[in-house]
Coordinates of C-alpha atoms in Angstrom, one line a residue:
X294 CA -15.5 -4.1 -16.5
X295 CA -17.5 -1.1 -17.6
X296 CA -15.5 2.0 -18.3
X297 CA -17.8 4.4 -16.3
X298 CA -17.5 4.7 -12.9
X299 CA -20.0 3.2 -11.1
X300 CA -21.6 5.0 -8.0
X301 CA -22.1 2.1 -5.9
X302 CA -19.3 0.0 -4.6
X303 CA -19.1 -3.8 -4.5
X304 CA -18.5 -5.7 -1.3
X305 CA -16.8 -9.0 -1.3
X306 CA -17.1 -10.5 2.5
X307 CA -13.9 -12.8 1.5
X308 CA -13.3 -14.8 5.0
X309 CA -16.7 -15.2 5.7
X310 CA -16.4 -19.2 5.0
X311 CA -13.6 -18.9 7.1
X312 CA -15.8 -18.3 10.2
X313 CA -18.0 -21.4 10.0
X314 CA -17.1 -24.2 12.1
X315 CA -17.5 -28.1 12.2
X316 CA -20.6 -29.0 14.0
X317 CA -19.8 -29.4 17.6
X318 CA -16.7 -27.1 17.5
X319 CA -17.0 -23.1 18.2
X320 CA -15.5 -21.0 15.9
X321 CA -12.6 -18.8 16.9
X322 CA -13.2 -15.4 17.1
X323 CA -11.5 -13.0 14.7
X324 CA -9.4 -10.3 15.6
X325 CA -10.7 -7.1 14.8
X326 CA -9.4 -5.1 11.9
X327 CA -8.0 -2.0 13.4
X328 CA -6.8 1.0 10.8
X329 CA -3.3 2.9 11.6
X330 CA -2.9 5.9 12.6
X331 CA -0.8 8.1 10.6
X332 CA 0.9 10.2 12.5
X333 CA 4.3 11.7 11.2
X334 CA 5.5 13.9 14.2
X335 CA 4.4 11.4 16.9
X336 CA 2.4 13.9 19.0
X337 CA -0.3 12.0 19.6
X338 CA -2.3 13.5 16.3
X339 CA -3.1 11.9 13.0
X340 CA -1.9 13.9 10.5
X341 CA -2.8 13.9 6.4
X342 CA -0.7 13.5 3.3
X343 CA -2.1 15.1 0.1
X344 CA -0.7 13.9 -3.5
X345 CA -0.9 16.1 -6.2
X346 CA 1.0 14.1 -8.8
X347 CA 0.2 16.3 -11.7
X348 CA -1.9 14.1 -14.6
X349 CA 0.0 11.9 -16.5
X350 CA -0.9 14.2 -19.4
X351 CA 1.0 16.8 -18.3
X352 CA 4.8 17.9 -17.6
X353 CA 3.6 17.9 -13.7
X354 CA 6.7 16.5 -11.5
X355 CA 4.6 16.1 -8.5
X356 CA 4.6 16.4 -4.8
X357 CA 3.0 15.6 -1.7
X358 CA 1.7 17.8 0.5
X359 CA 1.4 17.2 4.6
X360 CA -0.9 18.8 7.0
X361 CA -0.1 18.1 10.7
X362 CA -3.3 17.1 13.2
X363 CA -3.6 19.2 16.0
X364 CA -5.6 19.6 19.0
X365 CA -7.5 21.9 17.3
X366 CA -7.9 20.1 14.2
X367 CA -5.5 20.2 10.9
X368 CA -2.8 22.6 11.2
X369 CA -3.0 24.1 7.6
X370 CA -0.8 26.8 9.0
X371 CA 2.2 24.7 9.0
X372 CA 1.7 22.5 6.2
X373 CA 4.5 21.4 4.4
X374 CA 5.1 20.5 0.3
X375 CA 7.6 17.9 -0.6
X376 CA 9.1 17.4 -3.7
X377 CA 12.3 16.1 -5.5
X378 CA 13.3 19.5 -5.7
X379 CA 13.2 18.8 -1.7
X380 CA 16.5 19.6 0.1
X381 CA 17.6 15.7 1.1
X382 CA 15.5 14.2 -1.3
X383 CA 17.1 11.9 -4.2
X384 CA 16.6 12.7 -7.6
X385 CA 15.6 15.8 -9.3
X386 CA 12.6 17.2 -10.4
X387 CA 11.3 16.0 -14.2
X388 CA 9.1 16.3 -16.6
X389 CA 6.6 13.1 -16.3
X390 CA 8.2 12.3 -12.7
X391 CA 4.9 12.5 -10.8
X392 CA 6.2 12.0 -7.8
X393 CA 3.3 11.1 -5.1
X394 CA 1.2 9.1 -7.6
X395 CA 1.2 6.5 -4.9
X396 CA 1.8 6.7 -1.5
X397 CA 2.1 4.3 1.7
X398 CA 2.5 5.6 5.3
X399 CA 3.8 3.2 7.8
X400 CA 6.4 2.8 11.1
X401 CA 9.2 1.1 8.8
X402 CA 12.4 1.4 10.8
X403 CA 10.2 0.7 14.4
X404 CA 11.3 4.3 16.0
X405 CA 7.6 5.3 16.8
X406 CA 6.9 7.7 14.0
X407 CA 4.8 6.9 10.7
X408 CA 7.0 7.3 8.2
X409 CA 6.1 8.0 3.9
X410 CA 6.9 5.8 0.9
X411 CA 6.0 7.8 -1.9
X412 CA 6.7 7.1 -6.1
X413 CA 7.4 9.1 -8.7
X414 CA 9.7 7.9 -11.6
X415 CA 11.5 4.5 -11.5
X416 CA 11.6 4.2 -7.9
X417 CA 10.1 4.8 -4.4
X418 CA 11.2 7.4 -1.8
X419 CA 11.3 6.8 1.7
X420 CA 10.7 9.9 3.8
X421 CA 11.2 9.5 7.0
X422 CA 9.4 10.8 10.2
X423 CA 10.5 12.6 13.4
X424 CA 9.8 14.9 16.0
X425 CA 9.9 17.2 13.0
X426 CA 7.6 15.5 11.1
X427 CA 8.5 14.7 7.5
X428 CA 11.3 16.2 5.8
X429 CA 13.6 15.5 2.6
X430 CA 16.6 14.6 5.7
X431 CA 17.9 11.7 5.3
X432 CA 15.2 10.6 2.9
X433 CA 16.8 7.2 0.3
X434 CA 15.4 5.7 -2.6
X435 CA 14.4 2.1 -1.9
X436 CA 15.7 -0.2 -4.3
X437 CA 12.3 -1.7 -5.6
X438 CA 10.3 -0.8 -8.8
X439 CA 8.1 2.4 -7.6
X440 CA 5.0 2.0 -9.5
X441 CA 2.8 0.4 -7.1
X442 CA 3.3 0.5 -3.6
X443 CA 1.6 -0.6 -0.4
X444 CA 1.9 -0.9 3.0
X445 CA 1.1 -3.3 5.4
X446 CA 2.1 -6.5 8.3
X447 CA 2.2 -9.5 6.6
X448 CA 3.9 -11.6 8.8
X449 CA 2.1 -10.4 12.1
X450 CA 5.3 -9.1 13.7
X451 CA 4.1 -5.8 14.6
X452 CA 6.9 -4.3 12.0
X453 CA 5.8 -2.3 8.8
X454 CA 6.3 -3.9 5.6
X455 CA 5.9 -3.1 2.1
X456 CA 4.7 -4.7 -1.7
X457 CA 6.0 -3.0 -4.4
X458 CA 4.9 -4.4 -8.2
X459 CA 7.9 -5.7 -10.1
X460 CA 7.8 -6.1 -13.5
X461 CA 11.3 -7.7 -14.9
X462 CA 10.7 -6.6 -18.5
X463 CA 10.1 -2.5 -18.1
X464 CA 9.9 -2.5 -22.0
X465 CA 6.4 -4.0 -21.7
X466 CA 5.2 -4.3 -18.3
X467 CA 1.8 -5.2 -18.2
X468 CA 2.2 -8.1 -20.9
X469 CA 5.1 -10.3 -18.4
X470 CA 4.4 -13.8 -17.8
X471 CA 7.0 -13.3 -14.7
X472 CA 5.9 -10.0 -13.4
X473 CA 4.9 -10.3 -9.8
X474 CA 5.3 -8.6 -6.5
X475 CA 8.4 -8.1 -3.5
X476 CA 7.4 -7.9 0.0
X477 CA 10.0 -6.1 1.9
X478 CA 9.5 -6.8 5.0
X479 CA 10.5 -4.9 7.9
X480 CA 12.2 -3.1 10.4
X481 CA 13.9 -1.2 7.5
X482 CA 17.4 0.4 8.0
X483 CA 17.8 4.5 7.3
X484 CA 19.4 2.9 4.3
X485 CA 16.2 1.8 2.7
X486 CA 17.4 -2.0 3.3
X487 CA 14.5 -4.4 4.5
X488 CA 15.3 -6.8 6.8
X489 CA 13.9 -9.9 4.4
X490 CA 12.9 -9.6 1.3
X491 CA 10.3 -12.4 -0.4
X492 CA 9.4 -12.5 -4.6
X493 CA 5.9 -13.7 -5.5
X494 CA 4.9 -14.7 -9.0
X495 CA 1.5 -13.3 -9.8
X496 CA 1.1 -15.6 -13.2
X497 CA -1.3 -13.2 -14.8
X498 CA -0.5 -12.1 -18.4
X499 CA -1.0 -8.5 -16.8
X500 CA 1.9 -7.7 -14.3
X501 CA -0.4 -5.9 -11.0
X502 CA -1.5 -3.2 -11.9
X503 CA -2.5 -1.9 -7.9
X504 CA -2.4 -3.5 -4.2
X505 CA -4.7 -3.1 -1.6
X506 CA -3.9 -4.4 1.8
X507 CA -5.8 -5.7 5.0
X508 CA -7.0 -8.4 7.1
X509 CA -9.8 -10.2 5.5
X510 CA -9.3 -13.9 7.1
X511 CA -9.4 -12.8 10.9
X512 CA -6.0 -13.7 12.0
X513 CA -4.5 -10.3 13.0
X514 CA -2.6 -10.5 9.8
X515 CA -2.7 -8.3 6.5
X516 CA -3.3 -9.8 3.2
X517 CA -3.3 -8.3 -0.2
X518 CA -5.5 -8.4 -3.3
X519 CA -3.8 -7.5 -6.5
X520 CA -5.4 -5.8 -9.6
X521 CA -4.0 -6.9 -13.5
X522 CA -5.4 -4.9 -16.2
X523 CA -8.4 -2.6 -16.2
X524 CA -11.7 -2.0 -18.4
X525 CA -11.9 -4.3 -21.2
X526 CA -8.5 -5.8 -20.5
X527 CA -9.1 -6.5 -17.2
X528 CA -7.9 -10.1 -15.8
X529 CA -9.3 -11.7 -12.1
X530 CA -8.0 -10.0 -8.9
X531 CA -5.8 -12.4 -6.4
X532 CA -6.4 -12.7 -3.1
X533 CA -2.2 -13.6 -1.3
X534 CA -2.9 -14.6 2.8
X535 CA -0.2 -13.1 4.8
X536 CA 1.7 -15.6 7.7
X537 CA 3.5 -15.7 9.9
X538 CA 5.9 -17.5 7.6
X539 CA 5.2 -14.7 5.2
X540 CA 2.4 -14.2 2.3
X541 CA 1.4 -17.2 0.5
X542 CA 2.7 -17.8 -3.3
X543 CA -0.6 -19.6 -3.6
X544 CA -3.7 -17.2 -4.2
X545 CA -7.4 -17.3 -4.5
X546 CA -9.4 -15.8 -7.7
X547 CA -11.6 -13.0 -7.1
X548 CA -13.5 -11.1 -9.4
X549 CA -11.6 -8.5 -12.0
X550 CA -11.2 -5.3 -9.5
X551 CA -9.0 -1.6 -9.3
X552 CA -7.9 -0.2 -6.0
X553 CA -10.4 -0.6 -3.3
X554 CA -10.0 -1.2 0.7
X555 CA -10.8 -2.9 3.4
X556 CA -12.5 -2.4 6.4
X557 CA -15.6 -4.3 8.2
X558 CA -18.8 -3.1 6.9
X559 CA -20.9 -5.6 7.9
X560 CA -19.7 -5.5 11.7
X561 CA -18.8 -9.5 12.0
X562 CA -14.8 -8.7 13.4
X563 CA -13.5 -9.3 9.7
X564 CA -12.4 -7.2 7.2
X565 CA -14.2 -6.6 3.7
X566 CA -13.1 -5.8 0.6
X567 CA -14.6 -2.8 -1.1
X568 CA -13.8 -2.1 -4.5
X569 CA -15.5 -0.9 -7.4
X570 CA -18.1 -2.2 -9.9

């Protein structure tokens, strides 16, 4: 990879051999990739959550901040800033914490409001949302390695689940013949407990260094593509097909990538994945 920043993005159209069919059989049409709405309060809105984690240069602890949609627009007026200094929330703020240098919004415990995984520090806090919005009440550390964290379905149940990157050797992380990723999958308890958990080997020499998550095959089910490495050291992404018996331990190669998305660019009903250059 090249260590500037390309303008352009590339776009890898993953499932389109997945659409073709056998000559004589029509192909079945894909289920449109539809993006959540975020919306904490449940009022109809979709509402915004800003990280400022501080750079990793710095003493910074972090937070996040939230601005609530309204009919009007965002309600900057009543934004709110969380933190581990946060009344409810676990932990304390610390020098190098960096809490919100990831985050992940999603309906985990199936009550109707988008709720907030957010890291900082060795592991990932759950806020959860209400008729309130977000607060630090009741708010639990989930029991999973916090570094990189993602939301998505990826067994089609309609329940918000989560990968988190695990790396079982924190000494040296990125250099882990076992490192891989947990898919908690949900409805969570207020506990932070998943209701099934599932471990997936990556076998990279670099643990993942980043998740993104979507349907790119057309089934109505997210998948993920995991990064390992970056720049020079960079190793191929992995594409893991979500199930309804879960997410594959099998994966396809893709090109050496960092962060991305996906969403249908080209219009076809499936979802593309647009990373970098």
């Amino acid at each position: 990879m090249r260590r500037s920043l390309i303008t352009a993005v590339a776009v890898a159209s993953l499932a389109a051999p997945l659409a073709l069919a056998t000559a004589g059989t029509a192909a079945a049409a894909p289920t449109p990739p539809k993006a959540p709405v975020t919306d904490f309060n449940h009022d109809g809105y979709a509402d915004l959550a800003i990280s400022a984690p501080g750079h990793y240069n710095t003493d910074e602890p972090g937070s996040v901040s939230v601005v609530y949609g309204s009919a009007n627009g965002p309600d900057k007026a009543h934004a709110v800033t969380i933190s581990r200094d946060t009344a409810g929330v676990p932990g304390s703020a610390a020098d190098g914490g960096h809490f919100g240098g990831q985050t992940a919004a999603s309906d985990l415990d199936g009550d109707g409001y988008t709720d907030l995984v957010v890291n900082g520090g060795e592991k990932a806090v759950v806020l959860w949302g209400s008729a309130q919005g977000l607060s630090g009440r009741g708010s639990v550390e989930l029991d999973s390695n916090g570094a990189r964290v993602t939301a998505g379905d990826f067994n089609g149940d309609g329940k918000g689940d989560l990968v988190t990157a695990e790396y079982p050797e924190p000494e040296d992380p990125m250099d882990n013949d076992d490192a891989g990723m947990t898919i908690a999958y949900g409805p969570f308890q207020k506990d932070g407990k998943a209701a099934s958990t599932q471990r997936v080997v990556t076998s990279q020499t670099f643990g993942p260094g980043d998740f993104v998550a979507g349907d790119v095959t057309g089934d109505g089910i997210d998948d993920i593509v995991s990064s390992h490495g970056f720049e020079e050291m960079a190793h191929k992404s992995q594409l893991w097909k979500g199930g309804k018996d879960g997410v594959a331990t099998t994966s396809q190669k893709l090109a050496p990538s960092l962060g991305g998305a996906v969403a249908d660019v080209d219009g076809d009903g499936y979802g593309d994945f647009v990373t970098r250059d």
